C-alpha cells in the first residue's frame, strides 16, 4: 500500500426529516446566500423546508445554476456575494449546485488574478474559500463529502475541475426522502456515476490492499442491489437511504487511500458533456466499457477480480473473463435504461476527432499509469461507435 494522509472534516447529517437541522449548523449571525438550481427545490418542497428552518437568519438567494454548472453563471453569483457582503454559502440541490457553490466560495476570495486559473492551473492556487453548507437533493457525485468541483465554461465548451480542502462543506444534510421526487433518469445517472467512481479507484492494478478492495466491492454490490429497487419504487425509503449513502461513500476519499486511481473515464466523459451536453453519468456508461477493453492488459488482475467477486464470473481464460466482465457491466447500465454507445446519443464520428485533438494539443496523458495518450483516447471512443 502507498503511504497516505486522509482528513475529511465534513459533518454528515443523514436521515428522514433532517433538513430542519440546517438551523443548528449555519452560524446564527451569518449573512447567508442560498444557492440553488433550475427550480426543482421549489416543486419538491425542499426550498420551503430550508426557508422555514432558517427564518431567523439573514438569507439571500441565488437561483438558476444549470446542470453541468456554467462558469459564467457562477461569476454572477460571485458578484452578488461581493456586493452583499455574504459570509456563508448554503448549497441546496444536486452535485451541480454544490460544485457551483464551491467554485463561488473559492472565486470570491481569489486574489491572484483571473478566477478561471482556479480551474485551469493545477496545484495549490486556492488558498481560501467562504464556508459552505449543503442540503443535498440528488445522490450521485459524492460532492457532499469531498473537495471537488466541476465547472463548464460555456463560451469555450470546456469542462474543467479543481480540488481543494478549502471547499469541503462544513456539513452536508442527506435526507433520503429527496430521492422520492427524482425522475428515473436522474436515479439511473446517479447509480452509474457512483458505480464508476468506485471503479475509477478500484480497476487499476493490485497493490495488496484487501481492505480498500473489499470496501469498494461492497459499494458496487450495494448499488447493484439497491439501484433497481429505487427505480422500481421511488418511495422505498430504505433503498433510497442505501443508495444515497453508497453514492457518498463512493467518492469521499475513503476507498482511494493508499491505492492507485484512474479517472480517465471521467476525463473523456467530461469532453462528451462539453461538446454534446450529455448527462455526466451517461458519458461514463459510454466510455467505461471502451476503457476496460483498451486497458485489458494493464488492468487484467483487477478486472478478473471484479468479474469474479461482483458478477460471479469464474469460467474461461483471461480474455473470456474480461469480455464477460465488460458485458455484465454494459448490461447493468442498460438495465437502468442508460445507453452505452455513441450513436445512441447521436454523437457523430467527428466528435472523436475533436476530443482526440484536445488531448493531442495539451500533450495530456491519463489513466493510473499516465499511459493513455490521444491515440488511446481515440481507440476507446471508436470502440463505442
Ligand atoms: O436544477 P434543478 O432544478 O435543481 O434540477 C436538478 C437537475 O435538473 C434535478 N434535481 C436535483 N435534485 C432533485 C432534482 N429533481 C427532482 N428531485 C430532486 N430531489 O436533477 C437534475 C440534475 O442535477 P445535477 O445536480 O446536475 O446532477 P448531479 O448531482 O448528477 O451532478 C452532476 C454534476 O456533478 C459533476 C458532474 O460533472 C456534473 O457537472 N460531478 C461532480 C463531482 C464532484 N464534485 O466530486 C464528481 C462527479 O464525477 C461529477 O463529475
Ligand atoms: Zn462522476
Short mmCIF file of C-alpha atoms and ligand atoms in Angstrom, two decimals:
data_model
loop_
_atom_site.label_atom_id
_atom_site.label_comp_id
_atom_site.label_asym_id
_atom_site.label_seq_id
_atom_site.Cartn_x
_atom_site.Cartn_y
_atom_site.Cartn_z
CA UNK A 1 0.00 0.00 0.00
CA UNK A 2 1.19 3.54 -0.69
CA UNK A 3 1.70 5.96 2.20
CA UNK A 4 -1.26 8.26 2.65
CA UNK A 5 -2.76 11.13 4.65
CA UNK A 6 -6.51 11.36 4.99
CA UNK A 7 -8.65 14.04 6.56
CA UNK A 8 -12.35 14.50 5.98
CA UNK A 9 -13.91 17.24 8.10
CA UNK A 10 -17.42 17.14 6.56
CA UNK A 11 -20.16 16.57 9.12
CA UNK A 12 -22.83 14.32 7.64
CA UNK A 13 -26.38 14.71 8.93
CA UNK A 14 -28.27 11.79 7.48
CA UNK A 15 -31.88 10.70 7.61
CA UNK A 16 -35.58 11.43 7.50
CA UNK A 17 -36.65 14.97 8.39
CA UNK A 18 -33.05 16.08 8.70
CA UNK A 19 -33.37 19.23 6.55
CA UNK A 20 -34.80 21.19 9.50
CA UNK A 21 -31.49 20.63 11.30
CA UNK A 22 -29.83 23.12 8.95
CA UNK A 23 -30.61 25.78 11.56
CA UNK A 24 -28.26 24.09 14.04
CA UNK A 25 -25.35 24.28 11.60
CA UNK A 26 -25.46 27.71 9.98
CA UNK A 27 -23.98 30.36 12.30
CA UNK A 28 -26.86 32.46 13.61
CA UNK A 29 -25.08 35.76 12.88
CA UNK A 30 -24.12 34.82 9.31
CA UNK A 31 -25.35 36.58 6.19
CA UNK A 32 -26.20 33.55 4.08
CA UNK A 33 -26.58 33.11 0.33
CA UNK A 34 -28.69 30.09 -0.56
CA UNK A 35 -27.64 28.82 -3.99
CA UNK A 36 -29.95 26.55 -5.97
CA UNK A 37 -30.64 25.19 -9.44
CA UNK A 38 -33.41 25.39 -12.01
CA UNK A 39 -36.30 25.22 -9.54
CA UNK A 40 -36.69 21.56 -8.55
CA UNK A 41 -36.37 22.56 -4.88
CA UNK A 42 -39.47 24.73 -5.19
CA UNK A 43 -41.50 21.88 -6.69
CA UNK A 44 -40.31 19.32 -4.13
CA UNK A 45 -40.82 21.42 -1.02
CA UNK A 46 -37.13 21.44 -0.05
CA UNK A 47 -36.98 25.21 -0.59
CA UNK A 48 -39.82 25.76 1.90
CA UNK A 49 -38.23 23.43 4.43
CA UNK A 50 -34.94 25.33 4.30
CA UNK A 51 -36.61 28.76 4.39
CA UNK A 52 -38.75 27.74 7.36
CA UNK A 53 -35.81 26.31 9.26
CA UNK A 54 -33.69 29.44 8.66
CA UNK A 55 -36.41 32.05 9.20
CA UNK A 56 -34.41 33.80 11.94
CA UNK A 57 -31.28 34.12 9.81
CA UNK A 58 -30.45 36.74 7.18
CA UNK A 59 -30.88 34.75 3.96
CA UNK A 60 -30.47 35.86 0.35
CA UNK A 61 -30.97 33.67 -2.71
CA UNK A 62 -29.24 32.93 -6.00
CA UNK A 63 -31.13 30.52 -8.26
CA UNK A 64 -30.58 29.30 -11.81
CA UNK A 65 -27.45 27.17 -11.53
CA UNK A 66 -27.65 24.85 -14.52
CA UNK A 67 -26.87 21.11 -14.63
CA UNK A 68 -23.15 20.99 -15.50
CA UNK A 69 -22.83 24.43 -13.94
CA UNK A 70 -21.54 27.29 -16.02
CA UNK A 71 -18.57 29.42 -15.06
CA UNK A 72 -20.45 32.43 -16.40
CA UNK A 73 -23.38 31.86 -14.00
CA UNK A 74 -21.05 31.23 -11.09
CA UNK A 75 -19.32 34.55 -11.74
CA UNK A 76 -22.70 36.32 -11.46
CA UNK A 77 -23.08 34.71 -8.05
CA UNK A 78 -19.57 35.89 -7.11
CA UNK A 79 -20.62 39.46 -7.95
CA UNK A 80 -23.66 39.13 -5.71
CA UNK A 81 -21.64 37.64 -2.85
CA UNK A 82 -19.22 40.55 -3.00
CA UNK A 83 -21.89 43.24 -3.40
CA UNK A 84 -23.96 41.89 -0.50
CA UNK A 85 -21.02 41.03 1.79
CA UNK A 86 -22.21 37.44 2.10
CA UNK A 87 -20.20 35.40 4.56
CA UNK A 88 -21.77 31.92 4.32
CA UNK A 89 -22.89 29.87 1.29
CA UNK A 90 -25.65 27.28 1.50
CA UNK A 91 -25.99 24.91 -1.45
CA UNK A 92 -29.46 23.41 -1.85
CA UNK A 93 -29.61 20.94 -4.75
CA UNK A 94 -27.65 18.25 -6.56
CA UNK A 95 -23.98 17.96 -7.41
CA UNK A 96 -24.12 20.79 -9.93
CA UNK A 97 -25.39 23.30 -7.40
CA UNK A 98 -22.84 22.17 -4.84
CA UNK A 99 -19.96 22.28 -7.34
CA UNK A 100 -21.03 25.80 -8.35
CA UNK A 101 -21.18 26.82 -4.68
CA UNK A 102 -17.65 25.50 -4.14
CA UNK A 103 -16.36 27.48 -7.08
CA UNK A 104 -18.14 30.65 -5.90
CA UNK A 105 -16.68 30.13 -2.41
CA UNK A 106 -13.16 29.95 -3.82
CA UNK A 107 -13.51 32.59 -6.57
CA UNK A 108 -14.89 35.19 -4.14
CA UNK A 109 -11.70 35.12 -2.09
CA UNK A 110 -9.32 34.55 -5.01
CA UNK A 111 -6.77 37.37 -5.11
CA UNK A 112 -4.18 36.19 -7.62
CA UNK A 113 -5.82 37.31 -10.85
CA UNK A 114 -8.33 35.62 -13.11
CA UNK A 115 -10.59 33.12 -11.28
CA UNK A 116 -10.51 30.90 -14.39
CA UNK A 117 -6.99 29.99 -13.14
CA UNK A 118 -8.63 28.04 -10.33
CA UNK A 119 -9.91 25.59 -12.93
CA UNK A 120 -7.01 25.58 -15.32
CA UNK A 121 -3.85 25.87 -13.23
CA UNK A 122 -3.44 22.72 -11.19
CA UNK A 123 -1.78 22.85 -7.81
CA UNK A 124 -2.42 24.91 -4.76
CA UNK A 125 -3.87 28.00 -6.35
CA UNK A 126 -6.87 28.09 -3.96
CA UNK A 127 -5.75 29.41 -0.60
CA UNK A 128 -9.06 30.40 0.95
CA UNK A 129 -12.80 29.99 0.47
CA UNK A 130 -16.02 31.11 2.11
CA UNK A 131 -17.57 28.49 4.41
CA UNK A 132 -20.10 26.19 2.75
CA UNK A 133 -23.03 24.11 4.00
CA UNK A 134 -25.05 21.75 1.83
CA UNK A 135 -28.51 20.26 1.61
CA UNK A 136 -28.11 17.51 -0.96
CA UNK A 137 -31.13 16.54 -3.09
CA UNK A 138 -29.57 14.02 -5.50
CA UNK A 139 -27.26 11.10 -4.66
CA UNK A 140 -24.59 10.72 -7.35
CA UNK A 141 -21.45 12.80 -7.27
CA UNK A 142 -20.14 12.50 -3.71
CA UNK A 143 -19.56 16.26 -3.84
CA UNK A 144 -21.27 16.48 -0.44
CA UNK A 145 -18.24 14.91 1.24
CA UNK A 146 -15.29 15.91 -0.92
CA UNK A 147 -13.35 18.95 -2.12
CA UNK A 148 -14.01 18.52 -5.86
CA UNK A 149 -15.87 20.84 -8.19
CA UNK A 150 -16.51 20.54 -11.93
CA UNK A 151 -17.39 23.69 -13.89
CA UNK A 152 -18.14 24.28 -17.58
CA UNK A 153 -17.06 27.43 -19.40
CA UNK A 154 -19.83 27.58 -21.97
CA UNK A 155 -18.09 30.05 -24.29
CA UNK A 156 -15.11 27.69 -24.69
CA UNK A 157 -17.12 24.42 -24.47
CA UNK A 158 -14.65 23.36 -21.78
CA UNK A 159 -15.45 21.34 -18.67
CA UNK A 160 -12.75 21.70 -16.03
CA UNK A 161 -12.36 20.67 -12.40
CA UNK A 162 -10.49 21.68 -9.29
CA UNK A 163 -9.95 20.18 -5.88
CA UNK A 164 -9.25 21.96 -2.64
CA UNK A 165 -9.72 21.13 1.04
CA UNK A 166 -10.95 24.72 1.50
CA UNK A 167 -14.19 23.96 -0.36
CA UNK A 168 -15.18 20.85 1.55
CA UNK A 169 -18.60 21.58 3.06
CA UNK A 170 -18.70 22.17 6.81
CA UNK A 171 -21.81 20.00 6.87
CA UNK A 172 -23.98 18.11 4.40
CA UNK A 173 -27.57 17.19 5.09
CA UNK A 174 -28.65 13.98 3.36
CA UNK A 175 -32.38 13.31 3.59
CA UNK A 176 -33.14 10.16 1.56
CA UNK A 177 -36.72 11.34 1.03
CA UNK A 178 -35.25 13.78 -1.54
CA UNK A 179 -34.84 10.70 -3.75
CA UNK A 180 -38.64 10.27 -3.88
CA UNK A 181 -39.04 13.17 -6.31
CA UNK A 182 -36.19 12.25 -8.68
CA UNK A 183 -37.05 11.32 -12.25
CA UNK A 184 -35.92 7.83 -13.38
CA UNK A 185 -33.20 9.37 -15.50
CA UNK A 186 -31.54 11.10 -12.54
CA UNK A 187 -31.72 7.97 -10.37
CA UNK A 188 -30.10 5.93 -13.15
CA UNK A 189 -27.45 8.62 -13.73
CA UNK A 190 -26.67 8.66 -10.02
CA UNK A 191 -26.28 4.89 -9.75
CA UNK A 192 -23.97 4.81 -12.78
CA UNK A 193 -21.94 7.81 -11.58
CA UNK A 194 -21.37 6.29 -8.12
CA UNK A 195 -20.61 2.88 -9.65
CA UNK A 196 -17.99 4.35 -11.96
CA UNK A 197 -16.48 6.42 -9.13
CA UNK A 198 -15.77 3.17 -7.34
CA UNK A 199 -14.30 1.57 -10.46
CA UNK A 200 -12.01 4.57 -11.09
CA UNK A 201 -10.45 3.82 -7.69
CA UNK A 202 -10.54 0.02 -8.00
CA UNK A 203 -9.97 -1.12 -11.60
CA UNK A 204 -6.28 -0.28 -11.66
CA UNK A 205 -3.52 -2.68 -10.62
CA UNK A 206 -3.16 -4.80 -7.47
CA UNK A 207 -1.23 -3.32 -4.57
CA UNK A 208 -2.10 -5.76 -1.81
CA UNK A 209 -4.86 -3.58 -0.38
CA UNK A 210 -7.59 -6.06 0.50
CA UNK A 211 -9.48 -3.70 2.80
CA UNK A 212 -9.82 -0.96 0.17
CA UNK A 213 -10.78 -3.62 -2.39
CA UNK A 214 -13.49 -5.13 -0.23
CA UNK A 215 -14.88 -1.74 0.76
CA UNK A 216 -15.07 -0.81 -2.93
CA UNK A 217 -16.72 -4.13 -3.77
CA UNK A 218 -19.30 -3.66 -1.02
CA UNK A 219 -20.32 -0.32 -2.52
CA UNK A 220 -20.59 -1.84 -6.01
CA UNK A 221 -22.75 -4.72 -4.77
CA UNK A 222 -24.98 -2.37 -2.77
CA UNK A 223 -25.53 -0.19 -5.84
CA UNK A 224 -26.36 -3.25 -7.97
CA UNK A 225 -28.89 -4.42 -5.37
CA UNK A 226 -30.42 -1.11 -4.30
CA UNK A 227 -30.36 0.93 -7.55
CA UNK A 228 -33.04 -1.18 -9.27
CA UNK A 229 -35.17 -1.09 -6.09
CA UNK A 230 -35.12 2.71 -6.13
CA UNK A 231 -36.07 2.73 -9.80
CA UNK A 232 -38.92 0.27 -9.22
CA UNK A 233 -40.36 2.06 -6.18
CA UNK A 234 -39.39 5.68 -5.63
CA UNK A 235 -40.97 5.67 -2.16
CA UNK A 236 -38.87 2.79 -0.82
CA UNK A 237 -37.12 4.74 1.96
CA UNK A 238 -34.63 2.02 2.85
CA UNK A 239 -33.49 1.59 -0.76
CA UNK A 240 -33.23 5.38 -1.15
CA UNK A 241 -31.15 5.62 2.02
CA UNK A 242 -28.81 2.82 0.95
CA UNK A 243 -28.38 4.37 -2.49
CA UNK A 244 -27.68 7.80 -1.01
CA UNK A 245 -25.07 6.59 1.46
CA UNK A 246 -23.41 4.43 -1.22
CA UNK A 247 -23.02 7.44 -3.50
CA UNK A 248 -21.41 9.45 -0.69
CA UNK A 249 -19.07 6.61 0.28
CA UNK A 250 -18.05 6.12 -3.35
CA UNK A 251 -16.28 9.47 -3.53
CA UNK A 252 -15.43 10.72 -0.05
CA UNK A 253 -11.84 9.54 -0.45
CA UNK A 254 -12.01 6.57 1.89
CA UNK A 255 -11.68 3.82 -0.74
CA UNK A 256 -8.83 5.55 -2.59
CA UNK A 257 -6.42 5.89 0.31
CA UNK A 258 -3.13 4.13 -0.38
CA UNK A 259 -4.12 2.81 -3.81
CA UNK A 260 -3.70 3.95 -7.44
CA UNK A 261 -6.53 5.86 -9.11
CA UNK A 262 -7.51 6.06 -12.76
CA UNK A 263 -10.09 8.84 -13.60
CA UNK A 264 -9.51 8.51 -17.36
CA UNK A 265 -13.15 7.56 -17.94
CA UNK A 266 -14.16 10.81 -16.24
CA UNK A 267 -11.66 12.90 -18.22
CA UNK A 268 -13.03 11.60 -21.51
CA UNK A 269 -16.64 11.73 -20.30
CA UNK A 270 -16.29 15.43 -19.44
CA UNK A 271 -15.41 16.08 -23.09
CA UNK A 272 -18.60 14.37 -24.25
CA UNK A 273 -20.58 16.63 -21.93
CA UNK A 274 -18.64 19.70 -23.09
CA UNK A 275 -19.39 19.02 -26.76
CA UNK A 276 -22.85 17.45 -26.57
CA UNK A 277 -24.34 18.25 -23.16
CA UNK A 278 -24.76 14.54 -22.37
CA UNK A 279 -25.56 13.94 -18.67
CA UNK A 280 -22.40 13.19 -16.69
CA UNK A 281 -23.40 9.66 -15.59
CA UNK A 282 -24.32 8.71 -19.15
CA UNK A 283 -20.96 9.77 -20.52
CA UNK A 284 -19.32 7.35 -18.09
CA UNK A 285 -21.56 4.49 -19.24
CA UNK A 286 -20.35 5.16 -22.78
CA UNK A 287 -16.64 5.43 -22.03
CA UNK A 288 -16.04 2.82 -19.32
CA UNK A 289 -16.55 -0.32 -21.48
CA UNK A 290 -14.11 1.08 -24.06
CA UNK A 291 -11.62 1.84 -21.30
CA UNK A 292 -11.86 -1.69 -19.89
CA UNK A 293 -11.39 -3.12 -23.35
CA UNK A 294 -8.37 -0.97 -24.26
CA UNK A 295 -6.63 -1.43 -20.90
CA UNK A 296 -7.41 -5.13 -20.55
CA UNK A 297 -3.71 -5.94 -20.18
CA UNK A 298 -2.84 -3.20 -17.63
CA UNK A 299 -5.95 -3.86 -15.60
CA UNK A 300 -6.32 -7.60 -16.05
CA UNK A 301 -5.87 -8.73 -12.43
CA UNK A 302 -8.39 -6.22 -11.13
CA UNK A 303 -10.91 -6.77 -13.95
CA UNK A 304 -10.78 -10.50 -13.26
CA UNK A 305 -11.21 -9.91 -9.52
CA UNK A 306 -14.14 -7.56 -10.27
CA UNK A 307 -15.73 -10.12 -12.60
CA UNK A 308 -15.39 -12.89 -10.04
CA UNK A 309 -16.39 -11.06 -6.88
CA UNK A 310 -19.10 -8.80 -8.31
CA UNK A 311 -20.56 -10.85 -11.16
CA UNK A 312 -19.57 -14.43 -10.24
CA UNK A 313 -17.50 -14.95 -13.41
CA UNK A 314 -15.20 -17.90 -12.73
CA UNK A 315 -15.03 -19.78 -16.03
CA UNK A 316 -12.77 -19.36 -19.04
CA UNK A 317 -9.39 -17.88 -19.83
CA UNK A 318 -8.24 -14.34 -19.11
CA UNK A 319 -9.71 -12.74 -22.23
CA UNK A 320 -13.01 -14.56 -21.97
CA UNK A 321 -13.39 -13.48 -18.36
CA UNK A 322 -12.54 -9.87 -19.17
CA UNK A 323 -15.06 -9.91 -22.05
CA UNK A 324 -17.69 -11.31 -19.70
CA UNK A 325 -16.97 -8.63 -17.05
CA UNK A 326 -17.34 -5.89 -19.66
CA UNK A 327 -20.58 -7.45 -20.93
CA UNK A 328 -22.02 -7.67 -17.41
CA UNK A 329 -21.15 -4.02 -16.77
CA UNK A 330 -22.80 -2.93 -20.02
CA UNK A 331 -25.93 -4.93 -19.31
CA UNK A 332 -26.17 -3.49 -15.79
CA UNK A 333 -26.11 0.06 -17.20
CA UNK A 334 -28.61 -0.87 -19.91
CA UNK A 335 -30.90 -2.47 -17.31
CA UNK A 336 -31.13 1.04 -15.80
CA UNK A 337 -32.08 2.39 -19.27
CA UNK A 338 -28.71 4.06 -19.70
CA UNK A 339 -27.43 3.50 -23.27
CA UNK A 340 -23.72 2.77 -23.64
CA UNK A 341 -22.76 3.63 -27.23
CA UNK A 342 -22.13 6.94 -29.00
CA UNK A 343 -24.74 6.57 -31.78
CA UNK A 344 -27.47 6.15 -29.16
CA UNK A 345 -26.71 9.75 -28.12
CA UNK A 346 -26.39 10.96 -31.75
CA UNK A 347 -22.69 11.67 -31.29
CA UNK A 348 -21.04 11.79 -34.72
CA UNK A 349 -17.59 10.36 -35.50
CA UNK A 350 -16.24 13.94 -35.93
CA UNK A 351 -16.58 14.45 -32.18
CA UNK A 352 -13.98 11.74 -31.66
CA UNK A 353 -11.56 13.77 -33.78
CA UNK A 354 -12.31 16.95 -31.82
CA UNK A 355 -11.78 15.26 -28.45
CA UNK A 356 -8.64 13.49 -29.60
CA UNK A 357 -7.23 16.78 -30.87
CA UNK A 358 -7.71 18.44 -27.47
CA UNK A 359 -5.68 15.75 -25.73
CA UNK A 360 -3.07 15.85 -28.52
CA UNK A 361 -2.66 19.63 -28.28
CA UNK A 362 -2.32 19.53 -24.49
CA UNK A 363 0.01 16.52 -24.72
CA UNK A 364 -2.09 15.12 -21.94
CA UNK A 365 -1.79 11.51 -20.85
CA UNK A 366 -4.29 9.95 -18.48
CA UNK A 367 -5.01 6.78 -16.51
CA UNK A 368 -3.44 5.28 -13.40
CA UNK A 369 -0.17 4.78 -15.24
CA UNK A 370 -0.37 8.01 -17.23
CA UNK A 371 -0.06 5.96 -20.39
CA UNK A 372 -3.27 6.74 -22.28
CA UNK A 373 -2.42 9.33 -24.90
CA UNK A 374 -4.58 10.82 -27.65
CA UNK A 375 -4.31 7.63 -29.73
CA UNK A 376 -5.59 5.57 -26.81
CA UNK A 377 -8.46 8.00 -26.30
CA UNK A 378 -9.35 7.71 -29.98
CA UNK A 379 -9.33 3.91 -29.69
CA UNK A 380 -11.57 4.00 -26.60
CA UNK A 381 -14.14 6.24 -28.30
CA UNK A 382 -14.07 4.30 -31.59
CA UNK A 383 -14.80 1.20 -29.54
CA UNK A 384 -18.12 2.85 -28.60
CA UNK A 385 -19.32 3.63 -32.15
O1 LIG B 1 -31.56 22.28 -11.32
P1 LIG B 1 -32.71 21.72 -10.56
O2 LIG B 1 -33.99 22.36 -10.90
O3 LIG B 1 -32.46 21.66 -9.08
O4 LIG B 1 -32.94 20.18 -11.06
C1 LIG B 1 -31.95 19.18 -10.99
C2 LIG B 1 -31.28 18.95 -12.34
O5 LIG B 1 -32.12 19.25 -13.40
C3 LIG B 1 -32.62 17.85 -10.75
N1 LIG B 1 -32.83 17.53 -9.33
C4 LIG B 1 -31.92 17.58 -8.32
N2 LIG B 1 -32.47 17.13 -7.18
C5 LIG B 1 -33.74 16.78 -7.47
C6 LIG B 1 -33.98 17.03 -8.83
N3 LIG B 1 -35.16 16.79 -9.40
C7 LIG B 1 -36.14 16.27 -8.64
N4 LIG B 1 -35.98 15.98 -7.32
C8 LIG B 1 -34.80 16.21 -6.71
N5 LIG B 1 -34.62 15.87 -5.41
O6 LIG B 1 -31.73 16.90 -11.29
C9 LIG B 1 -31.04 17.47 -12.39
C10 LIG B 1 -29.58 17.09 -12.34
O7 LIG B 1 -28.96 17.71 -11.23
P2 LIG B 1 -27.35 17.80 -11.13
O8 LIG B 1 -27.04 18.50 -9.88
O9 LIG B 1 -26.81 18.33 -12.41
O10 LIG B 1 -26.94 16.26 -11.05
P3 LIG B 1 -25.72 15.57 -10.35
O11 LIG B 1 -25.88 15.59 -8.88
O12 LIG B 1 -25.60 14.26 -11.04
O13 LIG B 1 -24.46 16.49 -10.68
C11 LIG B 1 -23.78 16.42 -11.92
C12 LIG B 1 -22.59 17.36 -11.91
O14 LIG B 1 -21.62 16.97 -10.92
C13 LIG B 1 -20.33 16.83 -11.54
C14 LIG B 1 -20.68 16.43 -12.95
O15 LIG B 1 -19.60 16.61 -13.83
C15 LIG B 1 -21.85 17.33 -13.24
O16 LIG B 1 -21.41 18.63 -13.61
N6 LIG B 1 -19.51 15.89 -10.77
C16 LIG B 1 -19.02 16.33 -9.60
C17 LIG B 1 -18.18 15.56 -8.82
C18 LIG B 1 -17.65 16.04 -7.54
N7 LIG B 1 -17.90 17.30 -7.19
O17 LIG B 1 -16.98 15.29 -6.82
C19 LIG B 1 -17.72 14.24 -9.25
C20 LIG B 1 -18.51 13.68 -10.37
O18 LIG B 1 -17.70 12.75 -11.04
C21 LIG B 1 -19.04 14.67 -11.35
O19 LIG B 1 -18.05 14.97 -12.31
ZN1 LIG B 2 -18.64 11.18 -11.77
#
